[in-house]
Amino acid sequence: MSIHQISVFLENRVGQLAQITKILADHHIDLRALSIAETTDYGILRIIVDDTVKATDILLEQGFILSKTPVLVISVPDAPGGLAQVLALLAEGQLDIEYMYSLFTNQNGNAYMVFRVSDEAKFTALLQSHNIPIATSEELGIH
C-alpha cells in the first residue's frame, strides 16, 4: 500500500525550510519523514506528515508549489544488513531506485525506509514474496 509524500518546490534561499516547518508546526502537523535535494536555483523538499490533506491545503494556501507522489514505506530490521537485504532484492529484480530516505519512528524495533522505485507493483510483489512488510498509513499514524 503506498503512502503519499508531499514534494514542495523551494527557492534556494536561507530560511525556506524553517518557514515550512513552522507553518506545519503552527497547524499541529507532525513530520514523519523529510528529505531535501537541491540544485543551484531551487530545492525539493520531500515530506511525509501525519495529515497529508491538511498539510497540502495549508501549503497551497501559503503559495507553495507542490505535488503529491505515492511512495512505499517498508519495515526493515534495525540491525546490520537489514537494508542491504532489501537493496539486494531490488538489484535481483532489476528495479531502479529513484530515491529513498528514512522515516522517523521507533516502533517495533524496526527502521522504516521510504522508496520511490521504477515499478511499484513489481517491488510490492517482490517484497511480499520475501515476507518484507510494507507499512500501512495506520501503522505510521498517517491519515
Short mmCIF file of C-alpha atoms in Angstrom, two decimals:
data_model
loop_
_atom_site.label_atom_id
_atom_site.label_comp_id
_atom_site.label_asym_id
_atom_site.label_seq_id
_atom_site.Cartn_x
_atom_site.Cartn_y
_atom_site.Cartn_z
CA MET A 1 0.00 0.00 0.00
CA SER A 2 1.51 3.30 -0.99
CA ILE A 3 1.56 6.43 1.14
CA HIS A 4 1.55 9.95 -0.27
CA GLN A 5 4.64 12.07 0.02
CA ILE A 6 4.41 15.82 -0.49
CA SER A 7 7.14 17.38 -2.65
CA VAL A 8 7.48 21.11 -2.12
CA PHE A 9 9.49 23.20 -4.56
CA LEU A 10 11.52 25.85 -2.74
CA GLU A 11 13.62 28.80 -3.73
CA ASN A 12 17.22 28.10 -2.77
CA ARG A 13 17.47 30.76 -0.07
CA VAL A 14 18.06 30.91 3.65
CA GLY A 15 15.01 30.31 5.84
CA GLN A 16 12.74 28.42 3.44
CA LEU A 17 12.91 25.14 5.35
CA ALA A 18 12.42 26.93 8.67
CA GLN A 19 9.34 28.68 7.26
CA ILE A 20 7.69 25.46 6.10
CA THR A 21 8.40 23.55 9.31
CA LYS A 22 6.97 26.47 11.32
CA ILE A 23 3.82 26.56 9.18
CA LEU A 24 3.34 22.83 9.73
CA ALA A 25 4.01 23.13 13.47
CA ASP A 26 1.62 26.08 13.81
CA HIS A 27 -1.11 23.88 12.32
CA HIS A 28 -0.24 20.87 14.52
CA ILE A 29 1.01 18.79 11.60
CA ASP A 30 3.70 16.31 12.59
CA LEU A 31 6.56 15.36 10.29
CA ARG A 32 7.11 11.64 9.82
CA ALA A 33 9.91 11.93 7.23
CA LEU A 34 11.88 14.64 5.50
CA SER A 35 14.38 14.73 2.66
CA ILE A 36 15.75 17.69 0.76
CA ALA A 37 17.60 17.83 -2.54
CA GLU A 38 18.94 20.99 -4.05
CA THR A 39 20.14 22.50 -7.27
CA THR A 40 21.69 25.93 -7.69
CA ASP A 41 18.29 27.58 -8.15
CA TYR A 42 15.79 25.58 -6.13
CA GLY A 43 15.32 22.73 -3.69
CA ILE A 44 12.84 19.90 -3.50
CA LEU A 45 11.58 19.17 -0.01
CA ARG A 46 10.01 15.72 0.28
CA ILE A 47 7.94 15.20 3.40
CA ILE A 48 5.59 12.64 4.86
CA VAL A 49 3.28 14.06 7.50
CA ASP A 50 0.57 12.75 9.78
CA ASP A 51 -2.17 14.61 7.87
CA THR A 52 -1.40 14.82 4.15
CA VAL A 53 -4.64 16.54 3.12
CA LYS A 54 -4.40 19.26 5.76
CA ALA A 55 -0.70 19.89 5.03
CA THR A 56 -1.32 20.08 1.29
CA ASP A 57 -4.19 22.54 1.73
CA ILE A 58 -2.22 24.78 4.09
CA LEU A 59 0.95 24.83 1.98
CA LEU A 60 -1.05 25.63 -1.16
CA GLU A 61 -2.84 28.44 0.70
CA GLN A 62 0.59 29.81 1.65
CA GLY A 63 1.58 29.90 -2.03
CA PHE A 64 3.94 26.94 -2.19
CA ILE A 65 4.19 24.85 -5.34
CA LEU A 66 3.88 21.17 -4.53
CA SER A 67 2.94 17.74 -5.78
CA LYS A 68 1.86 14.51 -4.12
CA THR A 69 3.60 11.26 -5.04
CA PRO A 70 2.84 7.70 -3.98
CA VAL A 71 5.77 6.02 -2.22
CA LEU A 72 6.19 2.75 -0.38
CA VAL A 73 7.38 2.67 3.22
CA ILE A 74 8.82 -0.65 4.24
CA SER A 75 9.92 -2.06 7.56
CA VAL A 76 13.47 -3.39 7.73
CA PRO A 77 15.24 -4.91 10.72
CA ASP A 78 17.11 -2.21 12.63
CA ALA A 79 20.32 -4.24 12.57
CA PRO A 80 23.42 -4.51 10.39
CA GLY A 81 22.44 -5.85 6.97
CA GLY A 82 18.71 -5.15 7.29
CA LEU A 83 18.67 -2.62 4.47
CA ALA A 84 21.32 -4.48 2.46
CA GLN A 85 18.95 -7.45 2.10
CA VAL A 86 16.20 -5.27 0.61
CA LEU A 87 18.61 -3.50 -1.74
CA ALA A 88 19.93 -6.85 -2.95
CA LEU A 89 16.35 -7.90 -3.79
CA LEU A 90 15.87 -4.71 -5.77
CA ALA A 91 19.02 -5.40 -7.75
CA GLU A 92 17.99 -9.02 -8.40
CA GLY A 93 14.55 -7.83 -9.52
CA GLN A 94 16.10 -5.25 -11.88
CA LEU A 95 14.27 -2.39 -10.11
CA ASP A 96 15.70 1.11 -10.16
CA ILE A 97 15.55 3.24 -7.03
CA GLU A 98 14.52 6.75 -8.00
CA TYR A 99 15.24 7.90 -4.43
CA MET A 100 14.91 6.71 -0.86
CA TYR A 101 15.17 8.11 2.65
CA SER A 102 14.40 7.05 6.20
CA LEU A 103 11.27 7.72 8.21
CA PHE A 104 11.18 8.88 11.85
CA THR A 105 9.75 6.22 14.14
CA ASN A 106 10.74 3.85 16.88
CA GLN A 107 8.03 1.24 16.54
CA ASN A 108 8.59 -2.50 16.82
CA GLY A 109 12.39 -2.21 16.92
CA ASN A 110 12.43 -1.72 13.15
CA ALA A 111 13.66 1.04 10.90
CA TYR A 112 11.42 2.32 8.13
CA MET A 113 12.62 3.31 4.67
CA VAL A 114 10.70 5.32 2.08
CA PHE A 115 11.17 4.11 -1.52
CA ARG A 116 10.21 5.52 -4.89
CA VAL A 117 11.03 2.87 -7.48
CA SER A 118 10.62 2.36 -11.21
CA ASP A 119 7.86 -0.26 -10.86
CA GLU A 120 5.80 -0.14 -7.66
CA ALA A 121 3.72 -3.24 -8.45
CA LYS A 122 6.81 -5.35 -9.15
CA PHE A 123 8.50 -4.05 -5.99
CA THR A 124 5.41 -4.84 -3.91
CA ALA A 125 5.27 -8.39 -5.28
CA LEU A 126 8.99 -8.87 -4.65
CA LEU A 127 8.68 -7.67 -1.06
CA GLN A 128 5.65 -9.86 -0.41
CA SER A 129 7.38 -12.93 -1.84
CA HIS A 130 10.21 -12.39 0.68
CA ASN A 131 7.89 -11.58 3.62
CA ILE A 132 9.16 -8.00 3.91
CA PRO A 133 6.34 -5.92 5.38
CA ILE A 134 5.05 -2.78 3.72
CA ALA A 135 4.00 -0.27 6.34
CA THR A 136 0.41 0.94 6.35
CA SER A 137 -0.64 4.52 6.90
CA GLU A 138 -2.42 3.41 10.09
CA GLU A 139 0.76 1.80 11.42
CA LEU A 140 2.65 5.06 10.84
CA GLY A 141 -0.07 7.33 12.21
CA ILE A 142 -0.74 8.94 8.82
CA HIS A 143 -4.26 9.86 7.72
#
